[in-house]
Coordinates of C-alpha atoms in Angstrom, one line a residue:
M106 CA 79.1 94.2 111.8
A107 CA 78.9 94.1 108.1
E108 CA 75.2 93.4 106.9
P109 CA 74.9 90.7 104.3
H110 CA 73.3 92.6 101.8
R111 CA 75.2 96.0 101.8
S112 CA 76.4 97.4 98.6
L113 CA 79.7 98.9 97.7
R114 CA 77.4 101.9 96.7
D115 CA 75.8 102.1 100.1
L116 CA 79.0 102.9 101.9
H117 CA 79.8 106.4 103.5
D118 CA 83.3 107.4 103.2
P119 CA 85.2 104.3 103.2
I120 CA 88.7 103.3 103.2
A121 CA 89.8 100.8 100.8
I122 CA 92.7 98.3 101.8
L123 CA 94.3 96.1 99.5
A124 CA 97.0 93.2 99.4
F125 CA 98.1 90.8 97.2
S126 CA 99.9 87.3 98.0
G127 CA 102.9 86.1 96.0
W128 CA 105.8 88.5 95.0
N129 CA 104.4 91.5 97.0
D130 CA 104.2 89.8 100.4
A131 CA 107.2 88.7 101.9
G132 CA 106.5 86.6 104.8
S133 CA 102.7 86.7 104.2
A134 CA 103.0 90.1 106.2
A135 CA 100.6 92.3 103.8
T136 CA 97.9 89.5 103.5
D137 CA 98.0 88.6 107.2
A138 CA 97.3 92.4 108.0
L139 CA 94.4 92.3 105.7
G140 CA 93.3 89.0 107.2
H141 CA 93.3 90.7 110.5
L142 CA 91.2 93.6 109.3
L143 CA 88.8 90.9 107.6
D144 CA 88.3 89.2 111.3
L145 CA 88.2 92.4 113.2
S146 CA 85.6 94.1 110.9
S147 CA 83.4 91.1 110.6
A148 CA 83.9 91.5 106.7
T149 CA 81.3 89.9 104.4
S150 CA 82.4 89.1 100.9
V151 CA 80.4 91.0 98.1
F152 CA 82.3 90.3 94.8
S153 CA 84.9 88.0 93.3
L154 CA 86.9 88.6 90.2
D155 CA 86.5 85.6 87.7
S156 CA 89.4 83.4 88.4
D157 CA 89.4 81.9 84.7
D158 CA 90.4 85.3 83.6
F159 CA 93.3 85.9 85.5
Y160 CA 94.9 82.9 87.1
D161 CA 97.1 80.0 85.7
F162 CA 95.8 76.9 87.7
Q163 CA 99.0 75.3 87.3
V164 CA 100.8 78.2 89.2
H165 CA 98.0 78.9 91.6
R166 CA 96.4 75.4 92.1
P167 CA 93.0 74.8 93.5
T168 CA 92.7 73.1 96.8
V169 CA 90.5 70.8 98.5
R170 CA 89.3 71.1 101.7
R171 CA 86.8 69.0 103.9
P172 CA 85.2 71.6 106.4
R173 CA 82.6 69.5 107.9
G174 CA 81.8 65.9 108.0
G175 CA 84.3 65.0 105.5
Q176 CA 82.3 66.9 102.7
R177 CA 84.6 67.4 99.9
M178 CA 85.1 71.0 98.9
I179 CA 87.3 72.7 96.1
E180 CA 88.6 76.4 96.6
W181 CA 89.7 78.0 93.4
P182 CA 92.3 81.0 93.9
S183 CA 90.3 84.2 93.4
T184 CA 90.5 87.9 94.4
D185 CA 87.8 88.9 96.9
V186 CA 86.1 92.2 97.6
W187 CA 85.0 92.4 101.1
I188 CA 82.8 95.1 103.1
G189 CA 83.5 95.4 106.8
E190 CA 83.1 98.1 109.4
L191 CA 85.5 99.0 112.1
G192 CA 84.8 101.8 114.9
G193 CA 81.9 103.3 112.8
R194 CA 84.0 103.4 109.7
D195 CA 83.3 101.3 106.5
L196 CA 86.3 99.3 105.0
V197 CA 86.5 98.1 101.5
L198 CA 88.9 95.1 101.9
I199 CA 90.5 93.5 98.5
T200 CA 92.9 90.4 98.6
G201 CA 93.8 87.5 96.6
P202 CA 96.9 86.1 95.0
E203 CA 98.7 88.2 92.4
P204 CA 97.2 87.2 89.0
N205 CA 99.0 85.4 86.4
L206 CA 97.4 86.8 83.4
R207 CA 95.6 90.0 82.0
W208 CA 97.1 92.1 84.3
R209 CA 95.7 95.5 82.7
S210 CA 92.0 93.8 82.4
Y211 CA 92.5 92.8 86.2
V212 CA 93.3 96.5 87.3
T213 CA 90.5 97.8 85.3
S214 CA 88.2 95.4 87.0
L215 CA 89.5 96.6 90.5
L216 CA 89.4 100.2 89.5
S217 CA 85.6 99.6 88.7
V218 CA 85.1 98.1 92.1
L219 CA 86.9 101.4 93.7
R220 CA 84.6 103.6 91.7
S221 CA 81.4 101.9 92.8
A222 CA 82.8 102.5 96.5
R223 CA 84.0 105.9 96.4
P224 CA 86.8 105.6 99.2
S225 CA 88.3 108.6 100.7
L226 CA 91.6 106.8 100.9
V227 CA 93.1 103.6 99.3
L228 CA 96.0 101.8 101.2
C229 CA 98.2 99.3 99.3
L230 CA 100.0 97.0 101.6
G231 CA 103.2 95.2 100.7
A232 CA 106.2 93.4 102.2
L233 CA 109.6 92.9 100.8
L234 CA 112.7 91.2 101.5
A235 CA 115.5 93.4 102.9
D236 CA 118.8 93.5 105.0
N237 CA 117.6 94.4 108.2
A238 CA 118.0 92.9 111.7
H239 CA 114.8 91.2 113.0
T240 CA 115.6 92.7 116.4
R241 CA 115.1 96.2 115.6
P242 CA 111.7 97.8 114.7
V243 CA 110.5 96.8 111.1
P244 CA 110.8 99.6 108.8
V245 CA 107.7 100.4 106.8
T246 CA 108.0 102.9 104.0
R247 CA 104.9 105.1 103.3
T248 CA 104.7 106.7 100.1
S249 CA 102.2 108.7 98.0
A250 CA 102.3 110.0 94.4
N251 CA 100.0 112.9 95.6
A252 CA 102.2 115.5 96.5
Q253 CA 99.8 117.4 98.5
L254 CA 98.7 114.2 100.4
A255 CA 102.3 113.4 101.1
E256 CA 103.1 116.8 102.4
R257 CA 100.1 116.8 104.8
L258 CA 100.7 113.4 106.1
G259 CA 104.5 113.4 106.0
L260 CA 104.9 110.8 103.4
D261 CA 107.6 110.0 100.9
A262 CA 107.5 110.3 97.2
P263 CA 108.0 107.0 95.3
T264 CA 111.6 106.6 93.9
Y265 CA 111.6 102.9 93.0
E266 CA 112.8 101.8 89.6
G267 CA 112.9 98.4 88.8
P268 CA 110.4 95.2 88.4
T269 CA 107.4 95.8 90.1
G270 CA 104.2 93.8 91.1
M271 CA 100.4 94.1 91.3
T272 CA 100.5 96.3 94.4
G273 CA 102.7 99.0 92.8
I274 CA 100.6 98.8 89.5
V275 CA 97.4 99.3 91.6
A276 CA 98.8 102.2 93.4
D277 CA 99.9 103.8 90.0
H278 CA 96.5 103.5 88.6
C279 CA 94.6 104.4 91.8
H280 CA 96.5 107.8 91.8
D281 CA 95.8 108.3 88.1
A282 CA 92.0 107.7 88.5
G283 CA 92.0 110.4 91.0
F284 CA 92.0 108.4 94.3
D285 CA 94.2 109.6 97.4
T286 CA 96.4 106.5 97.7
I287 CA 99.2 105.5 99.8
S288 CA 101.5 102.6 99.7
L289 CA 103.0 100.8 102.9
W290 CA 105.8 98.5 102.4
A291 CA 107.1 96.5 105.3
A292 CA 110.8 95.3 105.2
V293 CA 111.2 91.8 106.2
P294 CA 114.8 90.5 107.3
H295 CA 115.6 88.0 104.2
Y296 CA 116.9 85.3 106.7
V297 CA 113.8 85.0 108.7
A298 CA 111.4 85.4 105.7
Q299 CA 109.2 82.1 106.1
P300 CA 105.7 82.9 106.8
P301 CA 103.8 83.9 109.1
H302 CA 105.9 86.8 110.1
P303 CA 103.8 88.6 113.0
R304 CA 106.2 91.6 113.7
A305 CA 105.9 92.8 110.1
T306 CA 102.1 92.3 110.0
Q307 CA 102.1 94.3 113.3
A308 CA 104.1 97.1 111.8
L309 CA 101.7 97.4 109.0
L310 CA 98.7 97.5 111.2
A311 CA 100.3 100.3 113.2
K312 CA 101.2 102.4 110.2
I313 CA 97.5 102.0 109.3
E314 CA 96.3 103.3 112.5
D315 CA 98.7 106.2 112.1
L316 CA 97.3 107.3 109.0
T317 CA 93.6 106.7 109.6
D318 CA 91.2 107.2 112.2
L319 CA 90.9 103.5 112.9
T320 CA 91.7 101.9 116.1
I321 CA 93.0 98.3 115.6
D322 CA 92.8 95.7 118.3
L323 CA 95.8 93.5 117.9
G324 CA 94.1 90.5 119.6
D325 CA 96.6 87.7 120.1
L326 CA 99.2 89.3 117.6
P327 CA 101.5 90.7 120.5
E328 CA 101.9 87.1 122.0
L329 CA 102.3 85.7 118.3
V330 CA 105.3 88.4 118.1
R331 CA 106.9 87.2 121.4
A332 CA 106.5 83.6 120.4
W333 CA 108.1 84.2 116.7
D334 CA 110.9 86.2 118.8
R335 CA 111.8 83.3 121.0
G336 CA 111.8 80.9 118.0
V337 CA 114.0 83.0 116.0
A338 CA 116.2 83.9 119.0
E339 CA 116.8 79.8 119.4
L340 CA 117.6 79.7 115.6
I341 CA 120.1 82.3 115.9
N342 CA 121.8 81.1 119.0
D343 CA 122.4 77.5 117.2
D344 CA 124.2 79.4 114.4
P345 CA 127.4 81.4 115.1
E346 CA 127.6 82.6 111.7
L347 CA 124.3 84.0 111.4
A348 CA 124.6 85.4 114.7
S349 CA 127.5 87.5 113.8
Y350 CA 125.6 88.5 110.5
V351 CA 122.6 89.7 112.3
A352 CA 125.0 91.8 114.7
S353 CA 126.5 93.5 111.8
L354 CA 123.0 94.4 110.5
E355 CA 122.0 95.6 114.2
A356 CA 125.3 97.9 113.9
D357 CA 124.3 99.2 110.6
Q358 CA 120.8 99.9 111.5
D359 CA 121.7 101.7 114.8
E360 CA 124.1 103.9 113.2
A361 CA 121.4 104.7 110.5
D362 CA 119.3 105.7 113.3
L363 CA 115.8 104.4 112.0
P364 CA 113.0 106.5 112.2
E365 CA 111.2 103.5 113.7
A366 CA 113.2 104.0 117.1
S367 CA 112.9 107.8 116.9
G368 CA 111.1 110.1 119.7
D369 CA 108.4 110.6 117.0
A370 CA 107.8 106.8 116.8
I371 CA 107.7 106.5 120.3
A372 CA 105.0 109.1 120.8
A373 CA 103.0 107.7 118.0
E374 CA 102.7 104.4 119.5
F375 CA 101.8 106.0 123.0
Q376 CA 98.9 107.6 120.9
R377 CA 98.0 104.2 119.5
Y378 CA 97.9 102.8 123.0
L379 CA 95.8 105.5 124.4
R380 CA 93.1 105.3 121.5
R381 CA 93.1 101.5 122.1
R382 CA 92.2 102.1 125.6
G383 CA 89.7 104.4 125.1
G384 CA 87.9 102.0 122.8
Q385 CA 87.8 99.5 125.5

């Protein structure tokens, strides 16, 4: 369990994981994955970036909460830095809405946090809308601009061109600052993109396990996936046109022979199962 007064400078060989809600977070899959790690690691908030510097409150409005006894509380949008511990490994978990203002200053602030923590690995989580079928394994791209790291872990080099979000910008700046950095992007079917999307969240957590020495207890996430599958199946059955579209996506993905359905992927899933069993 993370201790209340731990400092970023007190951590040993931590892994930093970042996710931002908004444009980078289809189906809330990335921030839900990070939220799962927050709960699992009993993380403690140690730092928040000043909201006034980075958010337009007419876009990201404050919310009113009454957590106990009707007491009124206003929560302001913010980017928070958390320290957790999972299986004896320190984690630095950073999450918040994608900022509206002063992106360069925002990234500079995040890099200052990471330099204090000195992580051995930085994982940037994202989720995007894509033309893939919800009935097939969720594709997760794994990229790194570090050629040696990519070769060692079997990652792809970044090739994307076009508009980008904070997830991509942070990944670039972390690489330029000398951190081993990997970007993980889950592909969320565009026709069922309403959050939550537990399938994509679970896929991201599985890739984190593959790339690290972490063993991640999925808790009730598999049951949430099954409930989600049932709900989407009912939706598809009630719409013949959508069912035909999904069938065409299934055929395209089967023809492409997704790596997520390959023997290597099955072996990786079995290894994750054994690791979780060993932690019980």
